């Protein structure tokens, strides 16, 4: 079983894919973490927007890097969106992601991957494709609440601006831009809570069988 979940920043992909992985006993890969890890490793080597440095960071990536401190910070998300626009970086990470989908770890029989281009580029053959969306305002509110609950300092207007900038960068890049696959089920979650999104996803998956 292979499930592809795409969508913009803070749309709720992580919550949904955790529930799907548990429900169907699948391996889960949050591909945003890969781009985040590359951006942090590139920062250690120098300027992440320098293609040579970003490529070296991508080539050196290992699973243990997905636990790097600071990976889930807003700054890492923004830096990730920049290295993600470099085609050579995407080519290297494509192999990493396809390997995961083809050989899910821990003896799992399938995988759920979330990101921006899973249904369009990484796993276009996936039988189940979801595109999770919500208005930028709603996503900023969710992210603001999440950061507050974690005890992190957050300014809502800055989060909204970052989300809008990141959307624009992820949607307008020339390689693998953020967009729903033609055969993806688009779910606008602006007015749905996490349980309702999960129920809608399960319903869609059952209709494909
Ligand atoms: O899902 P996220 O917010 O953790 O992703 C961080 C950035 O990584 C995102 O803004 C764009 C990039 N990304 C990508 O280009 N392709 C993916 N499959 C996943 C993430």
Coordinates of C-alpha atoms and ligand atoms in Angstrom, one line a residue:
X1 CA 0.0 0.0 0.0
X2 CA 1.3 3.4 -0.9
X3 CA -0.4 6.7 0.1
X4 CA 0.9 10.1 -1.2
X5 CA -0.1 13.2 0.8
X6 CA 0.8 16.6 -0.5
X7 CA -0.1 20.2 0.4
X8 CA 1.2 23.5 1.5
X9 CA 3.0 24.4 4.8
X10 CA 1.0 23.8 8.0
X11 CA -2.0 22.2 6.2
X12 CA -2.1 19.3 8.6
X13 CA -0.3 16.7 6.5
X14 CA 1.8 15.5 9.5
X15 CA -1.3 14.8 11.7
X16 CA -3.1 13.0 8.9
X17 CA -0.2 10.9 7.9
X18 CA 0.6 9.8 11.5
X19 CA -3.1 8.7 11.8
X20 CA -3.0 6.9 8.4
X21 CA 0.3 5.1 9.2
X22 CA -1.1 3.9 12.5
X23 CA -4.4 2.8 11.0
X24 CA -2.9 0.8 8.1
X25 CA 0.4 -0.1 9.9
X26 CA 2.5 1.7 7.3
X27 CA 6.0 3.2 7.4
X28 CA 5.8 7.0 7.4
X29 CA 8.1 9.5 5.8
X30 CA 7.7 13.3 6.3
X31 CA 9.8 14.4 3.3
X32 CA 9.8 18.0 4.5
X33 CA 12.2 16.8 7.2
X34 CA 14.6 15.7 4.6
X35 CA 14.7 19.1 3.0
X36 CA 14.9 20.7 6.4
X37 CA 17.9 18.4 7.4
X38 CA 19.7 19.3 4.1
X39 CA 19.2 23.0 4.8
X40 CA 20.7 22.7 8.3
X41 CA 23.6 20.6 7.1
X42 CA 24.2 23.1 4.3
X43 CA 24.2 26.0 6.8
X44 CA 27.0 24.2 8.7
X45 CA 29.0 24.0 5.5
X46 CA 28.4 27.6 4.3
X47 CA 25.8 29.4 2.3
X48 CA 22.8 27.0 1.7
X49 CA 21.8 28.9 -1.5
X50 CA 25.2 28.0 -3.0
X51 CA 24.4 24.9 -5.2
X52 CA 27.7 23.1 -4.5
X53 CA 27.2 23.4 -0.8
X54 CA 23.5 22.3 -0.9
X55 CA 24.4 19.4 -3.1
X56 CA 27.2 18.3 -0.8
X57 CA 24.7 18.4 2.1
X58 CA 22.1 16.4 0.2
X59 CA 24.7 13.8 -0.8
X60 CA 25.8 13.3 2.8
X61 CA 22.3 12.9 4.2
X62 CA 21.5 9.9 6.4
X63 CA 18.5 8.7 8.3
X64 CA 20.0 9.9 11.6
X65 CA 19.9 13.5 10.2
X66 CA 16.1 13.4 10.4
X67 CA 16.6 13.8 14.2
X68 CA 18.7 16.9 14.1
X69 CA 17.9 19.6 16.7
X70 CA 16.0 22.6 15.4
X71 CA 14.6 20.7 12.4
X72 CA 11.0 21.7 13.1
X73 CA 11.7 25.4 13.7
X74 CA 10.2 28.0 11.4
X75 CA 13.7 29.1 10.3
X76 CA 14.5 25.5 9.1
X77 CA 11.3 25.4 7.1
X78 CA 12.0 28.6 5.3
X79 CA 15.6 27.6 4.6
X80 CA 14.3 24.2 3.4
X81 CA 12.0 25.8 0.9
X82 CA 15.1 27.6 -0.6
X83 CA 17.3 24.5 -1.0
X84 CA 14.3 22.7 -2.3
X85 CA 14.2 25.0 -5.4
X86 CA 17.7 23.7 -6.5
X87 CA 17.0 20.9 -9.1
X88 CA 20.3 19.0 -8.4
X89 CA 19.3 18.8 -4.7
X90 CA 15.9 17.4 -5.6
X91 CA 17.4 14.8 -7.9
X92 CA 19.5 13.4 -5.0
X93 CA 16.6 13.4 -2.6
X94 CA 14.3 11.8 -5.1
X95 CA 16.4 8.6 -4.9
X96 CA 16.3 8.7 -1.0
X97 CA 12.4 9.0 -1.1
X98 CA 11.8 6.4 -3.8
X99 CA 14.0 3.9 -1.9
X100 CA 11.9 4.5 1.2
X101 CA 8.6 3.9 -0.7
X102 CA 9.9 0.8 -2.5
X103 CA 11.5 -0.7 0.6
X104 CA 9.6 0.5 3.7
X105 CA 11.7 0.0 6.8
X106 CA 10.8 -2.2 9.9
X107 CA 9.2 -4.9 7.8
X108 CA 6.2 -2.7 7.0
X109 CA 4.1 -3.7 3.9
X110 CA 3.7 -0.2 2.7
X111 CA 4.3 3.5 3.2
X112 CA 2.7 6.9 3.5
X113 CA 4.8 9.8 2.4
X114 CA 3.9 13.5 2.8
X115 CA 5.4 16.5 1.1
X116 CA 4.9 18.8 -1.9
X117 CA 5.5 16.5 -4.9
X118 CA 4.8 13.0 -3.8
X119 CA 1.8 12.4 -6.0
X120 CA 3.3 14.2 -9.0
X121 CA 7.0 13.3 -9.0
X122 CA 8.2 11.0 -6.2
X123 CA 5.4 8.3 -6.4
X124 CA 3.2 9.1 -9.4
X125 CA 2.1 5.4 -9.4
X126 CA 0.7 5.7 -5.9
X127 CA -2.9 4.4 -5.9
X128 CA -4.0 6.8 -3.2
X129 CA -3.2 10.5 -3.5
X130 CA -4.5 13.2 -1.3
X131 CA -3.9 17.0 -1.5
X132 CA -4.5 18.7 1.8
X133 CA -5.2 22.4 1.7
X134 CA -6.5 25.2 3.9
X135 CA -6.5 29.0 3.7
X136 CA -3.2 30.7 4.6
X137 CA -5.1 32.4 7.6
X138 CA -6.3 29.1 9.0
X139 CA -2.8 27.5 8.6
X140 CA -1.2 30.5 10.3
X141 CA -3.6 30.1 13.2
X142 CA -2.9 26.4 13.5
X143 CA 0.9 26.9 13.4
X144 CA 0.6 29.8 16.0
X145 CA -1.3 27.6 18.4
X146 CA 1.1 24.7 17.9
X147 CA 4.1 26.9 18.7
X148 CA 2.4 28.4 21.7
X149 CA 1.6 24.9 23.0
X150 CA 5.3 24.0 22.6
X151 CA 6.2 27.0 24.7
X152 CA 7.9 28.7 21.7
X153 CA 7.6 32.5 21.2
X154 CA 5.5 33.2 18.2
X155 CA 4.1 36.3 16.4
X156 CA 1.1 35.4 14.4
X157 CA 1.6 38.1 11.7
X158 CA 5.2 36.9 11.1
X159 CA 4.0 33.3 10.8
X160 CA 1.3 34.3 8.2
X161 CA 3.9 36.2 6.2
X162 CA 6.3 33.3 6.2
X163 CA 3.5 30.9 5.1
X164 CA 2.6 33.2 2.2
X165 CA 6.2 33.5 1.2
X166 CA 6.9 29.8 1.4
X167 CA 3.7 29.0 -0.6
X168 CA 4.8 31.3 -3.3
X169 CA 8.3 29.8 -3.4
X170 CA 7.0 26.2 -3.3
X171 CA 4.4 26.9 -6.0
X172 CA 6.4 28.9 -8.4
X173 CA 9.7 26.9 -8.6
X174 CA 10.5 25.4 -12.0
X175 CA 11.1 21.8 -10.8
X176 CA 8.4 19.8 -9.0
X177 CA 6.3 22.8 -7.9
X178 CA 3.6 22.3 -5.3
X179 CA 0.4 21.3 -7.1
X180 CA -2.2 18.6 -6.8
X181 CA -1.7 15.5 -9.0
X182 CA -4.4 15.2 -11.6
X183 CA -5.7 12.1 -9.9
X184 CA -5.4 13.5 -6.3
X185 CA -8.4 14.0 -4.0
X186 CA -8.2 17.7 -2.9
X187 CA -9.4 18.2 0.6
X188 CA -9.9 21.8 1.8
X189 CA -9.5 21.4 5.6
X190 CA -10.2 25.1 6.5
X191 CA -13.4 24.1 8.3
X192 CA -12.5 20.6 9.4
X193 CA -10.8 19.3 12.5
X194 CA -8.1 16.6 12.4
X195 CA -10.6 13.8 13.0
X196 CA -12.9 15.0 10.2
X197 CA -9.9 15.2 7.8
X198 CA -8.9 11.6 8.8
X199 CA -12.4 10.4 8.2
X200 CA -12.6 12.0 4.8
X201 CA -9.2 10.5 3.8
X202 CA -10.3 7.0 4.9
X203 CA -13.5 7.4 2.9
X204 CA -11.6 8.4 -0.2
X205 CA -9.2 5.4 0.2
X206 CA -12.1 3.0 0.7
X207 CA -13.8 4.3 -2.5
X208 CA -10.6 3.5 -4.6
X209 CA -10.6 -0.2 -3.6
Ligands
LIG1 O1 6.6 20.1 4.9 P1 7.6 21.1 5.4 O2 7.0 22.4 5.9 O3 8.4 20.5 6.5 O4 8.6 21.4 4.2 C1 9.7 22.3 4.3 C2 10.1 22.7 2.9 O5 10.7 21.7 2.2 C3 8.9 23.2 2.0 O6 8.6 24.6 2.2 C4 9.4 22.9 0.6 C5 10.3 21.7 0.8 N1 9.7 20.4 0.4 C6 9.7 20.1 -0.9 O7 10.1 21.0 -1.8 N2 9.3 18.9 -1.4 C7 8.8 18.0 -0.5 N3 8.4 16.8 -0.9 C8 8.8 18.3 0.9 C9 9.2 19.5 1.3

